[in-house]
């Protein structure tokens, strides 16, 4: 509501430098309502070109930086939103203030008390990154990438969605300087992305699909990339199990080390909070074993796997129970389960 009022005032042309000056003392008011209202106003002001015309940009940026530390989470959220709105009000100034912006926004990504502040920061970072190139991000690239990855399995749908969006933006931005580093981050994350192609939230699944597609080239396996492209190019409905079979088949031929990484990461998701992801992980583990020479490859710990699958036969989700039973039957055909 506050933002709507601010927007209407700005569009009407009623905002003058005098009005802005009169509101500035409110940002440090003991009253939380005054701080929220004034910060929301400044956040909206940041999206208006009049900000730079009236030479308010610099002082308002510093006010928003200060308010990003406010004890009230709504004030912090409005401050972060305002910093992101610089992209609309003065896009040519984003590069000039890039370090200032990235330090504040990356810090807000780890706000300990408010998922709304974190989500707002993710949206602001997405706006800012679209105005930058790889070389502009500097050392913030490392901190940003690591912070984003922590939200891939977050229980908040919006935070998962935006974490995948941001990782995809970084994949597009990465050219030379950070290519090696980002490739390593992809190697540590690609299994999570593969599993979340079947995220319980359809919108998250769609964003994950786009990001997974952008990240596969960083694995450095051309034939695997070609196979994945066949599944993800265009808008055809994804058939996840067919994609998983193709991935395992190619890795068995091209890169046994990455297949091992796939297996070890997958079994960690047997106890995911989402039943959909647990079922996908169990099914994928079975597909991996189908494409693994168990006599030659020593890494599949079958005793541990069998114990986990026996446990998952009693999972609260019928779909997980069913998949666990099917994989057990495939691994130990003819064996009386439960022995």
PDB file of N, CA and C in Angstrom, residues 14 36-37 54 76 87 113 120 135 139 156 184 214 220 233 251 256 261 300:
ATOM      1  N   UNK A  14       3.953  15.394  -8.240  1.00  0.00           N
ATOM      2  CA  UNK A  14       3.758  16.227  -7.048  1.00  0.00           C
ATOM      3  C   UNK A  14       4.967  16.215  -6.119  1.00  0.00           C
ATOM      4  N   UNK A  36       9.406   2.703   8.109  1.00  0.00           N
ATOM      5  CA  UNK A  36       8.938   1.862   7.006  1.00  0.00           C
ATOM      6  C   UNK A  36       8.401   2.728   5.871  1.00  0.00           C
ATOM      7  N   UNK A  37       7.561   3.703   6.202  1.00  0.00           N
ATOM      8  CA  UNK A  37       6.950   4.560   5.178  1.00  0.00           C
ATOM      9  C   UNK A  37       7.996   5.350   4.408  1.00  0.00           C
ATOM     10  N   UNK A  54      17.588  15.588  -9.757  1.00  0.00           N
ATOM     11  CA  UNK A  54      17.564  16.480  -8.591  1.00  0.00           C
ATOM     12  C   UNK A  54      18.773  16.270  -7.678  1.00  0.00           C
ATOM     13  N   UNK A  76      14.388  -3.170   6.261  1.00  0.00           N
ATOM     14  CA  UNK A  76      15.507  -3.789   5.548  1.00  0.00           C
ATOM     15  C   UNK A  76      15.078  -4.227   4.151  1.00  0.00           C
ATOM     16  N   UNK A  87      18.390   0.221 -11.037  1.00  0.00           N
ATOM     17  CA  UNK A  87      18.420  -0.260 -12.422  1.00  0.00           C
ATOM     18  C   UNK A  87      17.398   0.485 -13.274  1.00  0.00           C
ATOM     19  N   UNK A 113      16.956 -13.372   9.941  1.00  0.00           N
ATOM     20  CA  UNK A 113      15.629 -13.307  10.547  1.00  0.00           C
ATOM     21  C   UNK A 113      14.474 -13.227   9.554  1.00  0.00           C
ATOM     22  N   UNK A 120      13.892 -10.526  -1.415  1.00  0.00           N
ATOM     23  CA  UNK A 120      14.007  -9.200  -2.027  1.00  0.00           C
ATOM     24  C   UNK A 120      15.421  -8.971  -2.535  1.00  0.00           C
ATOM     25  N   UNK A 135      33.402  -9.232 -15.779  1.00  0.00           N
ATOM     26  CA  UNK A 135      34.532  -8.471 -15.225  1.00  0.00           C
ATOM     27  C   UNK A 135      34.086  -7.429 -14.210  1.00  0.00           C
ATOM     28  N   UNK A 139      35.495  -9.800  -7.179  1.00  0.00           N
ATOM     29  CA  UNK A 139      35.578 -10.896  -6.208  1.00  0.00           C
ATOM     30  C   UNK A 139      34.225 -11.247  -5.615  1.00  0.00           C
ATOM     31  N   UNK A 156      11.552 -22.923   1.361  1.00  0.00           N
ATOM     32  CA  UNK A 156      10.749 -21.821   0.820  1.00  0.00           C
ATOM     33  C   UNK A 156      10.793 -21.886  -0.716  1.00  0.00           C
ATOM     34  N   UNK A 184      33.609 -25.601 -11.381  1.00  0.00           N
ATOM     35  CA  UNK A 184      33.700 -26.408 -10.164  1.00  0.00           C
ATOM     36  C   UNK A 184      32.415 -26.308  -9.342  1.00  0.00           C
ATOM     37  N   UNK A 214      21.673 -24.393 -18.993  1.00  0.00           N
ATOM     38  CA  UNK A 214      22.778 -23.441 -19.101  1.00  0.00           C
ATOM     39  C   UNK A 214      24.060 -23.969 -18.452  1.00  0.00           C
ATOM     40  N   UNK A 220      31.941 -29.875 -19.320  1.00  0.00           N
ATOM     41  CA  UNK A 220      33.018 -30.131 -20.277  1.00  0.00           C
ATOM     42  C   UNK A 220      32.917 -31.440 -21.030  1.00  0.00           C
ATOM     43  N   UNK A 233      16.117 -28.832 -25.215  1.00  0.00           N
ATOM     44  CA  UNK A 233      15.863 -27.814 -26.234  1.00  0.00           C
ATOM     45  C   UNK A 233      14.365 -27.717 -26.516  1.00  0.00           C
ATOM     46  N   UNK A 251      27.810 -41.062 -19.096  1.00  0.00           N
ATOM     47  CA  UNK A 251      28.850 -40.977 -18.069  1.00  0.00           C
ATOM     48  C   UNK A 251      29.567 -42.312 -17.902  1.00  0.00           C
ATOM     49  N   UNK A 256      33.703 -41.927 -15.585  1.00  0.00           N
ATOM     50  CA  UNK A 256      33.292 -42.746 -14.438  1.00  0.00           C
ATOM     51  C   UNK A 256      33.353 -41.956 -13.134  1.00  0.00           C
ATOM     52  N   UNK A 261      30.296 -39.407  -8.677  1.00  0.00           N
ATOM     53  CA  UNK A 261      29.805 -38.194  -8.030  1.00  0.00           C
ATOM     54  C   UNK A 261      28.281 -38.136  -8.066  1.00  0.00           C
ATOM     55  N   UNK A 300      30.034 -48.280  -5.421  1.00  0.00           N
ATOM     56  CA  UNK A 300      28.681 -48.481  -4.892  1.00  0.00           C
ATOM     57  C   UNK A 300      28.708 -49.398  -3.667  1.00  0.00           C
TER      58      UNK A 300
END
